[in-house]
Amino acid sequence: MRCSLQLSAGLLLSAAISLGSVLNVPAEYPNIQVAIDSSSSGDTVLIQNGIYTLTLEAPDHDLTIAGSYIITNDSTEIDSCVIRPSDWFDRCLYAREVEVVSSLVLIGITVEGTFSQGSIRGGGLEIQDRDLSLLFCKFDSCYATTGGAVLSVNSTVRIENCLFQRVGSFSNGMACHLTDCTSFIDSTRFLNCFSTSTDADQNTLFIARGSLRLSNSLLSGTGWNTSPGAIGIRQTGIADSLVITGCTISSNRFHHFFRLPGEGNLQPSNIRFDSNTVTNNEFQHDLFESGGADTGSVARFRYNTFAENRRLSDDRWISRMLFTFFGNTQICEISHNLFYNNEAHENSVALLGETGPTNLSFKDNYIFGNAADGFANPPGGATMIIDVAPGAVERNMFINSDGYAVHHGIASSPPSYVLNCYWGDSTGPLHHIENPFGQGDSVHNLVSVTPWSADSLFTPSSAEGPRPTTFALGYPYPNPFNSTVTIEYALIREQDVTLEIYDVLGRQV
């Protein structure tokens, strides 16, 4: 898939050059700004390899600024085409507010070494009122008060095949701060992003009144100094959405991964977190936190792997769980996920509170070896539920939970129901009232578990099975020297697998 993205980008780049003139730096123009000032709408400023030290101002018309990568398609050229600010405390490029709709495209360029502070926003780029595309670019060691590498306002933002490395901020948006933007980020790496603030609400990506689609990307090493979050959402509108698919989130130190505004704030209408791998992270609070009445959101978490995540510090009173879902009107689906060997204080997987089957579906999940070390006896274990109606939590598999597999959080609240689940043994769960001789995982007495499943084959054969948790082509193309292709994948349980294969023209073969 990454090769096809590069091919599509290459075709777009060739088309971009053909639409206007090419202004060569330094062969025809002494520096980049002179070329920009001499450009017309649709032109491309082509930069030869070198280190350019200056602060650039974008024009009011459409423009592409590209390094030699646009010609050679050699990724090593990106490291050789570097823009640094003329003043260490300034940004590399900014664009004034304009009334004319225009776009700025950067391709194959490295932006590095900025330390913007004070009132400066956007350590690498600050763009307002125009569309922004970043393709095959690298942002290294950029810092600002807010928006360590990129700050964009009122834009359509497209970021593909980029690297954000060692970028940070004092306030929100260690890598990107996007306000009133429709943002698409694909095949991009965010490595070792940091915050110099002790405020727990700092985020790698900060979204204010906008939408984000993040796909096929890597987020790793966040949280050098403190324990910031990864995705921040503020003052979102009813039509906004957050979609994260096919990403790897690994080896970070989080306060939370993303947390929605509390009661009284607008929230995204659509949240989708599908086919991601979340592993080996340290959490101080939650992966996902949402609560309060009248949220109006639809949130779906499906086909993800959550493995080897653990509480951040030895302070047992602040480490919670992966999911905190507590509300009456928000619709939430958590299904076909693998939760393996996660550890927290209160509950390692989820807190589900005051929910009914019309707005919660926690089903077909595989919950293995999760632990909690809270004050309950046995401790909280995998899941805590409070006033959960029949039909909301069903057909899950609980095996080897350390402590309660399901714990009832408030003794004075009505009983909760976890039905038709498999508890790791054919005799059912250990439930001191409903099943005192069960050999499976333990369940709190205020949780009703009858009926339960005697084996793990509780999902009908006609139902859609879990998708592979990881998959990759061992060799991308068959050729005369290697006529086979190895497709590697991992499954969360034994099952039949069907592969659909298509040729380069999209025809099924």
Short mmCIF file of C-alpha atoms in Angstrom, two decimals:
data_model
loop_
_atom_site.label_atom_id
_atom_site.label_comp_id
_atom_site.label_asym_id
_atom_site.label_seq_id
_atom_site.Cartn_x
_atom_site.Cartn_y
_atom_site.Cartn_z
CA MET A 1 0.00 0.00 0.00
CA ARG A 2 2.82 2.40 0.75
CA CYS A 3 4.30 1.82 -2.71
CA SER A 4 0.97 2.67 -4.33
CA LEU A 5 0.78 5.85 -2.28
CA GLN A 6 4.21 6.87 -3.50
CA LEU A 7 3.21 6.16 -7.08
CA SER A 8 0.07 8.28 -6.73
CA ALA A 9 2.08 11.07 -5.16
CA GLY A 10 4.61 10.90 -7.99
CA LEU A 11 1.88 11.27 -10.58
CA LEU A 12 0.48 14.25 -8.70
CA LEU A 13 3.89 15.86 -8.52
CA SER A 14 4.46 15.50 -12.24
CA ALA A 15 1.05 17.02 -12.87
CA ALA A 16 1.82 19.90 -10.51
CA ILE A 17 5.02 20.77 -12.39
CA SER A 18 3.25 20.64 -15.75
CA LEU A 19 0.66 23.24 -14.70
CA GLY A 20 3.08 26.14 -14.29
CA SER A 21 6.68 27.26 -14.56
CA VAL A 22 9.61 25.77 -12.66
CA LEU A 23 11.80 28.28 -10.82
CA ASN A 24 15.21 26.77 -9.99
CA VAL A 25 17.11 27.72 -6.83
CA PRO A 26 19.98 28.60 -6.86
CA ALA A 27 20.59 28.09 -10.59
CA GLU A 28 18.12 30.82 -11.67
CA TYR A 29 17.28 32.61 -8.40
CA PRO A 30 19.74 33.38 -5.59
CA ASN A 31 17.46 32.18 -2.79
CA ILE A 32 14.05 30.68 -2.15
CA GLN A 33 12.28 33.91 -1.19
CA VAL A 34 13.33 35.66 -4.41
CA ALA A 35 11.91 32.73 -6.37
CA ILE A 36 8.68 32.86 -4.36
CA ASP A 37 8.32 36.59 -4.98
CA SER A 38 8.83 36.00 -8.72
CA SER A 39 6.32 33.15 -8.95
CA SER A 40 2.82 33.05 -10.39
CA SER A 41 -0.14 30.86 -9.49
CA GLY A 42 0.60 27.20 -10.19
CA ASP A 43 4.39 27.56 -10.31
CA THR A 44 6.88 25.24 -8.65
CA VAL A 45 9.96 26.49 -6.81
CA LEU A 46 12.52 23.70 -7.24
CA ILE A 47 15.27 23.72 -4.61
CA GLN A 48 18.57 21.97 -5.20
CA ASN A 49 20.22 20.14 -2.32
CA GLY A 50 21.75 22.34 0.35
CA ILE A 51 21.10 24.14 3.63
CA TYR A 52 19.03 27.32 3.24
CA THR A 53 18.97 29.67 6.22
CA LEU A 54 16.10 32.14 5.93
CA THR A 55 12.54 32.77 7.05
CA LEU A 56 10.08 32.46 4.17
CA GLU A 57 6.77 34.19 3.51
CA ALA A 58 4.30 32.34 1.30
CA PRO A 59 2.54 34.20 -1.53
CA ASP A 60 -1.20 34.73 -1.90
CA HIS A 61 -1.46 32.34 -4.86
CA ASP A 62 -1.09 28.59 -5.39
CA LEU A 63 2.53 27.46 -5.09
CA THR A 64 4.56 24.27 -4.79
CA ILE A 65 7.95 24.31 -3.06
CA ALA A 66 9.87 21.09 -3.67
CA GLY A 67 13.28 19.57 -3.21
CA SER A 68 15.15 17.31 -5.62
CA TYR A 69 13.08 14.36 -4.41
CA ILE A 70 10.33 15.50 -6.78
CA ILE A 71 12.64 14.62 -9.67
CA THR A 72 14.69 11.66 -8.39
CA ASN A 73 12.15 9.93 -6.11
CA ASP A 74 15.18 9.16 -3.91
CA SER A 75 14.24 9.54 -0.23
CA THR A 76 17.85 10.33 0.75
CA GLU A 77 17.43 13.64 -1.09
CA ILE A 78 14.96 14.77 1.59
CA ASP A 79 17.70 14.92 4.24
CA SER A 80 19.90 16.93 1.86
CA CYS A 81 17.39 19.72 1.20
CA VAL A 82 17.16 21.64 4.49
CA ILE A 83 15.47 24.91 5.44
CA ARG A 84 16.42 26.60 8.71
CA PRO A 85 15.11 29.93 10.02
CA SER A 86 17.29 33.01 9.73
CA ASP A 87 16.71 33.58 13.44
CA TRP A 88 16.83 30.61 15.79
CA PHE A 89 13.77 32.03 17.57
CA ASP A 90 11.69 32.32 14.39
CA ARG A 91 9.71 29.90 12.24
CA CYS A 92 10.81 28.72 8.79
CA LEU A 93 7.73 29.68 6.80
CA TYR A 94 4.55 31.60 7.41
CA ALA A 95 1.56 32.71 5.36
CA ARG A 96 -0.52 35.78 6.16
CA GLU A 97 -4.30 35.74 6.35
CA VAL A 98 -5.72 36.16 2.86
CA GLU A 99 -9.18 36.51 1.37
CA VAL A 100 -8.26 34.67 -1.83
CA VAL A 101 -8.50 30.88 -1.67
CA SER A 102 -5.07 29.40 -2.39
CA SER A 103 -2.92 26.40 -1.59
CA LEU A 104 0.65 25.71 -0.54
CA VAL A 105 2.37 22.38 -1.25
CA LEU A 106 5.72 21.31 0.22
CA ILE A 107 7.42 18.19 -1.14
CA GLY A 108 10.67 16.47 -0.18
CA ILE A 109 12.02 19.14 2.21
CA THR A 110 13.50 19.00 5.72
CA VAL A 111 12.55 21.77 8.16
CA GLU A 112 14.76 21.81 11.23
CA GLY A 113 16.33 23.70 14.09
CA THR A 114 13.62 26.20 15.05
CA PHE A 115 13.03 27.41 18.58
CA SER A 116 10.05 29.74 18.29
CA GLN A 117 8.73 31.04 21.59
CA GLY A 118 6.81 33.92 23.13
CA SER A 119 3.97 34.85 20.77
CA ILE A 120 5.39 32.80 17.88
CA ARG A 121 3.17 29.88 16.84
CA GLY A 122 4.13 27.06 14.52
CA GLY A 123 7.82 26.26 14.94
CA GLY A 124 8.18 25.04 11.36
CA LEU A 125 5.16 26.48 9.53
CA GLU A 126 2.31 28.81 10.36
CA ILE A 127 -0.40 28.79 7.70
CA GLN A 128 -3.76 30.59 7.78
CA ASP A 129 -6.70 30.68 5.38
CA ARG A 130 -5.18 28.47 2.70
CA ASP A 131 -4.93 24.77 1.98
CA LEU A 132 -1.73 23.01 3.00
CA SER A 133 -0.19 19.80 1.65
CA LEU A 134 2.98 18.28 3.12
CA LEU A 135 4.30 15.32 1.12
CA PHE A 136 7.47 13.38 1.94
CA CYS A 137 8.70 16.13 4.29
CA LYS A 138 10.68 15.93 7.52
CA PHE A 139 10.36 18.17 10.58
CA ASP A 140 13.27 17.76 12.97
CA SER A 141 13.95 19.55 16.29
CA CYS A 142 11.26 22.21 15.90
CA TYR A 143 9.79 23.92 18.96
CA ALA A 144 7.19 26.65 19.53
CA THR A 145 4.82 27.94 22.16
CA THR A 146 2.01 26.07 20.39
CA GLY A 147 2.21 23.91 17.30
CA GLY A 148 5.80 22.70 17.56
CA ALA A 149 6.16 21.89 13.85
CA VAL A 150 2.93 23.02 12.14
CA LEU A 151 0.15 25.42 13.04
CA SER A 152 -2.72 25.76 10.56
CA VAL A 153 -5.95 27.75 10.82
CA ASN A 154 -9.00 27.53 8.56
CA SER A 155 -7.45 25.08 6.10
CA THR A 156 -7.72 21.72 4.47
CA VAL A 157 -4.54 19.99 5.64
CA ARG A 158 -3.06 16.95 3.91
CA ILE A 159 0.05 15.29 5.36
CA GLU A 160 1.42 12.14 3.71
CA ASN A 161 4.62 10.13 4.16
CA CYS A 162 6.15 12.70 6.51
CA LEU A 163 8.33 12.43 9.62
CA PHE A 164 7.90 14.56 12.75
CA GLN A 165 10.93 13.92 14.96
CA ARG A 166 11.98 15.55 18.24
CA VAL A 167 9.36 18.29 17.86
CA GLY A 168 7.70 19.92 20.85
CA SER A 169 5.81 22.82 22.34
CA PHE A 170 5.06 24.50 25.63
CA SER A 171 1.32 24.58 24.99
CA ASN A 172 -0.93 22.41 22.83
CA GLY A 173 0.20 20.63 19.69
CA MET A 174 3.69 19.21 20.13
CA ALA A 175 3.69 18.31 16.42
CA CYS A 176 0.60 19.96 14.91
CA HIS A 177 -1.99 22.47 16.10
CA LEU A 178 -4.97 22.49 13.71
CA THR A 179 -7.85 24.94 14.21
CA ASP A 180 -10.96 25.00 12.01
CA CYS A 181 -9.23 22.49 9.73
CA THR A 182 -10.26 19.39 7.84
CA SER A 183 -7.14 17.27 8.22
CA PHE A 184 -5.94 14.08 6.52
CA ILE A 185 -2.73 12.44 7.79
CA ASP A 186 -1.51 9.21 6.22
CA SER A 187 1.66 7.07 6.40
CA THR A 188 3.35 9.56 8.73
CA ARG A 189 5.61 8.99 11.74
CA PHE A 190 5.55 10.99 14.97
CA LEU A 191 8.68 10.11 16.97
CA ASN A 192 9.85 11.46 20.33
CA CYS A 193 7.50 14.43 20.48
CA PHE A 194 7.74 16.30 23.78
CA SER A 195 6.24 19.03 25.91
CA THR A 196 8.06 21.37 28.29
CA SER A 197 4.90 22.02 30.29
CA THR A 198 3.79 20.03 33.31
CA ASP A 199 0.16 20.47 32.22
CA ALA A 200 -1.31 17.04 31.56
CA ASP A 201 -3.44 18.35 28.70
CA GLN A 202 -0.60 18.82 26.21
CA ASN A 203 -1.04 16.83 23.00
CA THR A 204 0.96 15.65 20.01
CA LEU A 205 -1.93 16.55 17.69
CA PHE A 206 -4.33 19.24 18.84
CA ILE A 207 -7.65 19.66 17.03
CA ALA A 208 -9.83 22.69 17.73
CA ARG A 209 -13.17 22.93 15.93
CA GLY A 210 -12.16 20.57 13.17
CA SER A 211 -11.94 16.98 11.98
CA LEU A 212 -9.05 14.54 11.62
CA ARG A 213 -8.51 11.33 9.69
CA LEU A 214 -5.26 9.64 10.77
CA SER A 215 -4.33 6.41 8.98
CA ASN A 216 -1.41 4.00 8.55
CA SER A 217 0.82 6.07 10.82
CA LEU A 218 3.18 5.53 13.75
CA LEU A 219 3.16 7.38 17.07
CA SER A 220 6.10 6.41 19.28
CA GLY A 221 8.29 7.90 22.00
CA THR A 222 5.91 10.69 23.05
CA GLY A 223 6.50 12.05 26.52
CA TRP A 224 10.15 12.84 27.15
CA ASN A 225 9.63 15.41 29.87
CA THR A 226 6.11 14.84 31.14
CA SER A 227 3.20 12.54 30.38
CA PRO A 228 1.19 14.42 27.74
CA GLY A 229 -1.66 13.09 25.66
CA ALA A 230 -1.62 12.23 21.98
CA ILE A 231 -4.84 13.58 20.48
CA GLY A 232 -6.49 16.68 21.94
CA ILE A 233 -9.97 17.84 20.95
CA ARG A 234 -11.49 21.15 21.99
CA GLN A 235 -14.66 23.04 21.08
CA THR A 236 -15.54 20.63 18.34
CA GLY A 237 -18.65 21.12 16.25
CA ILE A 238 -21.49 18.72 15.67
CA ALA A 239 -20.32 17.79 12.15
CA ASP A 240 -16.73 17.06 13.18
CA SER A 241 -15.16 13.62 13.23
CA LEU A 242 -12.09 11.78 14.50
CA VAL A 243 -11.11 8.69 12.50
CA ILE A 244 -7.97 6.68 13.35
CA THR A 245 -7.32 3.51 11.34
CA GLY A 246 -4.40 1.18 10.74
CA CYS A 247 -2.03 3.01 13.10
CA THR A 248 0.62 1.76 15.52
CA ILE A 249 0.79 3.51 18.89
CA SER A 250 3.77 2.11 20.74
CA SER A 251 6.27 2.92 23.51
CA ASN A 252 4.72 6.22 24.62
CA ARG A 253 4.15 7.78 28.04
CA PHE A 254 0.62 9.19 28.09
CA HIS A 255 -1.59 10.96 30.53
CA HIS A 256 -4.31 9.95 28.06
CA PHE A 257 -4.39 9.14 24.36
CA PHE A 258 -7.44 11.24 23.64
CA ARG A 259 -9.98 12.79 25.92
CA LEU A 260 -13.18 14.46 24.85
CA PRO A 261 -14.43 17.69 26.45
CA GLY A 262 -16.54 17.28 29.54
CA GLU A 263 -20.20 18.01 30.05
CA GLY A 264 -21.40 21.25 28.49
CA ASN A 265 -18.99 21.09 25.51
CA LEU A 266 -19.74 20.09 21.95
CA GLN A 267 -18.19 16.77 20.97
CA PRO A 268 -17.35 15.11 17.64
CA SER A 269 -20.34 13.46 16.03
CA ASN A 270 -18.26 10.55 14.77
CA ILE A 271 -15.32 8.77 16.42
CA ARG A 272 -13.87 5.68 14.76
CA PHE A 273 -10.82 3.79 16.06
CA ASP A 274 -10.36 0.70 13.89
CA SER A 275 -7.60 -1.84 13.17
CA ASN A 276 -4.94 -0.13 15.29
CA THR A 277 -2.19 -1.67 17.41
CA VAL A 278 -1.70 -0.07 20.84
CA THR A 279 1.19 -1.72 22.63
CA ASN A 280 3.85 -1.18 25.29
CA ASN A 281 2.58 2.24 26.38
CA GLU A 282 2.50 3.70 29.88
CA PHE A 283 -0.76 5.43 30.85
CA GLN A 284 -1.31 7.74 33.76
CA HIS A 285 -5.06 7.97 33.17
CA ASP A 286 -6.94 6.54 30.18
CA LEU A 287 -6.60 5.66 26.54
CA PHE A 288 -10.04 7.12 25.81
CA GLU A 289 -12.11 9.16 28.23
CA SER A 290 -15.61 10.45 27.67
CA GLY A 291 -18.37 11.37 30.05
CA GLY A 292 -21.23 13.68 30.81
CA ALA A 293 -24.76 13.89 29.50
CA ASP A 294 -25.95 14.80 26.01
CA THR A 295 -22.69 14.10 24.23
CA GLY A 296 -24.47 13.16 21.00
CA SER A 297 -21.44 11.26 19.69
CA VAL A 298 -21.14 7.90 17.97
CA ALA A 299 -17.89 6.17 18.95
CA ARG A 300 -16.72 2.84 17.54
CA PHE A 301 -13.59 0.89 18.57
CA ARG A 302 -13.23 -2.27 16.50
CA TYR A 303 -10.59 -4.82 15.46
CA ASN A 304 -7.82 -3.27 17.56
CA THR A 305 -5.05 -4.89 19.57
CA PHE A 306 -4.28 -3.48 23.04
CA ALA A 307 -1.30 -5.33 24.51
CA GLU A 308 1.30 -4.87 27.25
CA ASN A 309 0.12 -1.41 28.29
CA ARG A 310 0.69 -0.47 31.91
CA ARG A 311 0.26 2.26 34.48
CA LEU A 312 2.75 5.09 34.28
CA SER A 313 3.97 5.48 37.84
CA ASP A 314 4.00 3.78 41.20
CA ASP A 315 1.25 6.12 42.40
CA ARG A 316 -1.57 3.59 42.36
CA TRP A 317 -4.29 6.19 42.86
CA ILE A 318 -3.88 7.92 39.52
CA SER A 319 -3.60 5.03 37.05
CA ARG A 320 -6.95 3.94 35.70
CA MET A 321 -7.70 1.95 32.52
CA LEU A 322 -7.86 1.95 28.74
CA PHE A 323 -11.49 3.07 28.38
CA THR A 324 -13.63 5.28 30.57
CA PHE A 325 -17.14 5.47 29.16
CA PHE A 326 -19.73 7.04 31.42
CA GLY A 327 -22.80 8.63 29.86
CA ASN A 328 -26.42 8.17 28.87
CA THR A 329 -26.83 9.37 25.30
CA GLN A 330 -23.50 8.68 23.60
CA ILE A 331 -23.52 5.60 21.35
CA CYS A 332 -20.40 3.49 21.81
CA GLU A 333 -19.37 0.19 20.23
CA ILE A 334 -16.32 -1.68 21.52
CA SER A 335 -16.14 -4.95 19.61
CA HIS A 336 -13.77 -7.55 18.13
CA ASN A 337 -10.77 -6.20 20.04
CA LEU A 338 -7.92 -8.08 21.68
CA PHE A 339 -6.95 -6.91 25.19
CA TYR A 340 -3.83 -8.78 26.26
CA ASN A 341 -1.70 -8.44 29.39
CA ASN A 342 -2.61 -4.84 30.23
CA GLU A 343 -2.08 -3.52 33.75
CA ALA A 344 -3.60 -0.58 35.62
CA HIS A 345 -4.75 0.38 39.10
CA GLU A 346 -8.54 0.44 39.04
CA ASN A 347 -9.36 -1.65 35.96
CA SER A 348 -7.09 -2.56 33.10
CA VAL A 349 -9.63 -2.61 30.25
CA ALA A 350 -12.70 -0.45 30.81
CA LEU A 351 -15.07 1.40 33.10
CA LEU A 352 -18.60 1.18 31.72
CA GLY A 353 -21.15 3.17 33.67
CA GLU A 354 -24.91 3.82 33.53
CA THR A 355 -25.32 2.37 30.07
CA GLY A 356 -27.99 0.39 28.29
CA PRO A 357 -28.01 -1.74 25.14
CA THR A 358 -29.27 1.14 23.00
CA ASN A 359 -26.09 3.15 23.50
CA LEU A 360 -23.41 0.59 24.43
CA SER A 361 -22.19 -2.53 22.69
CA PHE A 362 -19.23 -4.22 24.40
CA LYS A 363 -19.20 -7.51 22.52
CA ASP A 364 -17.00 -10.13 20.87
CA ASN A 365 -13.85 -8.94 22.63
CA TYR A 366 -10.98 -11.19 23.69
CA ILE A 367 -9.69 -10.26 27.15
CA PHE A 368 -6.63 -12.28 28.20
CA GLY A 369 -4.31 -11.91 31.20
CA ASN A 370 -5.23 -8.37 32.23
CA ALA A 371 -4.49 -7.17 35.75
CA ALA A 372 -5.28 -4.42 38.23
CA ASP A 373 -3.75 -3.84 41.65
CA GLY A 374 -6.46 -1.70 43.25
CA PHE A 375 -7.79 -1.88 46.77
CA ALA A 376 -10.66 -4.31 46.05
CA ASN A 377 -10.29 -7.93 47.14
CA PRO A 378 -9.94 -9.48 44.65
CA PRO A 379 -8.71 -6.37 42.82
CA GLY A 380 -10.66 -4.76 40.00
CA GLY A 381 -9.22 -6.92 37.24
CA ALA A 382 -10.25 -6.36 33.65
CA THR A 383 -13.56 -4.45 33.63
CA MET A 384 -15.66 -2.40 36.03
CA ILE A 385 -19.33 -1.91 35.26
CA ILE A 386 -21.95 0.21 36.99
CA ASP A 387 -25.68 -0.12 36.25
CA VAL A 388 -25.24 -1.84 32.86
CA ALA A 389 -28.47 -3.23 31.41
CA PRO A 390 -28.90 -6.68 29.80
CA GLY A 391 -27.78 -6.87 26.18
CA ALA A 392 -25.01 -4.28 26.40
CA VAL A 393 -22.09 -6.55 27.38
CA GLU A 394 -22.22 -9.98 25.73
CA ARG A 395 -20.19 -12.68 23.93
CA ASN A 396 -16.82 -11.67 25.33
CA MET A 397 -14.02 -14.05 26.27
CA PHE A 398 -12.36 -13.53 29.69
CA ILE A 399 -9.29 -15.68 30.43
CA ASN A 400 -6.67 -15.48 33.20
CA SER A 401 -7.76 -12.13 34.61
CA ASP A 402 -5.73 -11.14 37.67
CA GLY A 403 -8.51 -10.43 40.16
CA TYR A 404 -12.08 -9.95 39.06
CA ALA A 405 -12.69 -10.31 35.35
CA VAL A 406 -15.71 -8.04 35.89
CA HIS A 407 -16.09 -5.90 38.98
CA HIS A 408 -19.20 -4.00 40.08
CA GLY A 409 -18.08 -0.53 41.07
CA ILE A 410 -20.81 0.84 43.37
CA ALA A 411 -22.58 -1.48 45.81
CA SER A 412 -25.66 0.76 46.06
CA SER A 413 -26.30 0.79 42.30
CA PRO A 414 -28.55 -1.79 40.57
CA PRO A 415 -27.05 -5.10 39.44
CA SER A 416 -25.30 -5.23 36.08
CA TYR A 417 -25.40 -7.92 33.41
CA VAL A 418 -22.58 -9.64 31.52
CA LEU A 419 -24.19 -12.48 29.60
CA ASN A 420 -23.29 -15.29 27.18
CA CYS A 421 -19.56 -14.90 27.81
CA TYR A 422 -16.81 -17.49 28.07
CA TRP A 423 -14.83 -17.31 31.30
CA GLY A 424 -11.84 -19.54 30.56
CA ASP A 425 -13.33 -22.85 31.73
CA SER A 426 -16.26 -25.03 30.71
CA THR A 427 -17.62 -24.87 34.27
CA GLY A 428 -18.19 -21.14 33.94
CA PRO A 429 -16.99 -18.23 36.06
CA LEU A 430 -16.40 -18.27 39.78
CA HIS A 431 -19.49 -16.42 41.04
CA HIS A 432 -20.26 -16.97 44.72
CA ILE A 433 -24.02 -16.74 44.18
CA GLU A 434 -24.80 -17.92 40.64
CA ASN A 435 -21.92 -20.39 40.16
CA PRO A 436 -19.91 -21.01 43.35
CA PHE A 437 -18.05 -24.02 41.88
CA GLY A 438 -16.98 -22.38 38.64
CA GLN A 439 -13.33 -22.78 37.71
CA GLY A 440 -13.14 -19.82 35.35
CA ASP A 441 -12.34 -16.18 36.03
CA SER A 442 -13.86 -14.52 39.11
CA VAL A 443 -16.85 -12.18 38.80
CA HIS A 444 -18.27 -9.78 41.39
CA ASN A 445 -21.47 -10.95 43.12
CA LEU A 446 -23.48 -7.93 41.91
CA VAL A 447 -22.83 -8.85 38.28
CA SER A 448 -25.27 -11.33 36.76
CA VAL A 449 -23.53 -13.83 34.46
CA THR A 450 -26.30 -16.34 33.68
CA PRO A 451 -26.38 -17.67 31.02
CA TRP A 452 -22.70 -18.14 30.21
CA SER A 453 -20.93 -20.05 27.44
CA ALA A 454 -19.21 -23.36 28.17
CA ASP A 455 -16.65 -22.85 25.40
CA SER A 456 -15.20 -20.13 23.20
CA LEU A 457 -17.30 -21.00 20.16
CA PHE A 458 -20.15 -18.71 21.10
CA THR A 459 -19.99 -16.65 17.90
CA PRO A 460 -22.18 -18.09 15.09
CA SER A 461 -20.22 -19.30 12.08
CA SER A 462 -22.10 -16.84 9.88
CA ALA A 463 -20.86 -13.89 11.89
CA GLU A 464 -17.89 -11.90 10.65
CA GLY A 465 -14.71 -13.14 12.28
CA PRO A 466 -11.97 -10.97 13.72
CA ARG A 467 -9.64 -9.37 11.22
CA PRO A 468 -5.89 -10.05 11.35
CA THR A 469 -4.23 -7.92 13.99
CA THR A 470 -1.12 -7.46 11.85
CA PHE A 471 -0.48 -8.11 8.21
CA ALA A 472 2.32 -7.39 5.77
CA LEU A 473 3.70 -8.40 2.40
CA GLY A 474 6.95 -10.24 2.93
CA TYR A 475 8.05 -9.27 -0.59
CA PRO A 476 6.06 -6.62 -2.44
CA TYR A 477 6.19 -7.84 -6.04
CA PRO A 478 6.72 -11.24 -7.70
CA ASN A 479 9.39 -11.14 -10.39
CA PRO A 480 11.52 -13.57 -12.46
CA PHE A 481 13.96 -13.90 -9.55
CA ASN A 482 11.29 -14.37 -6.90
CA SER A 483 7.96 -15.61 -8.20
CA THR A 484 6.23 -15.89 -4.82
CA VAL A 485 4.78 -13.39 -2.40
CA THR A 486 4.70 -14.07 1.34
CA ILE A 487 1.73 -12.59 3.19
CA GLU A 488 2.28 -12.55 6.95
CA TYR A 489 -0.56 -12.08 9.41
CA ALA A 490 -1.46 -12.73 13.04
CA LEU A 491 -4.85 -13.77 14.42
CA ILE A 492 -6.23 -13.40 17.90
CA ARG A 493 -7.62 -16.95 17.77
CA GLU A 494 -7.61 -19.96 15.45
CA GLN A 495 -10.03 -19.50 12.56
CA ASP A 496 -10.46 -19.94 8.82
CA VAL A 497 -8.93 -17.18 6.71
CA THR A 498 -10.10 -15.94 3.31
CA LEU A 499 -7.83 -13.80 1.14
CA GLU A 500 -9.09 -11.60 -1.68
CA ILE A 501 -6.38 -10.77 -4.23
CA TYR A 502 -6.55 -8.01 -6.82
CA ASP A 503 -4.25 -7.08 -9.68
CA VAL A 504 -2.81 -3.61 -10.27
CA LEU A 505 -5.95 -2.62 -12.21
CA GLY A 506 -8.19 -3.46 -9.29
CA ARG A 507 -9.58 -6.67 -10.79
CA GLN A 508 -10.11 -9.59 -8.45
CA VAL A 509 -7.98 -12.60 -9.39
#
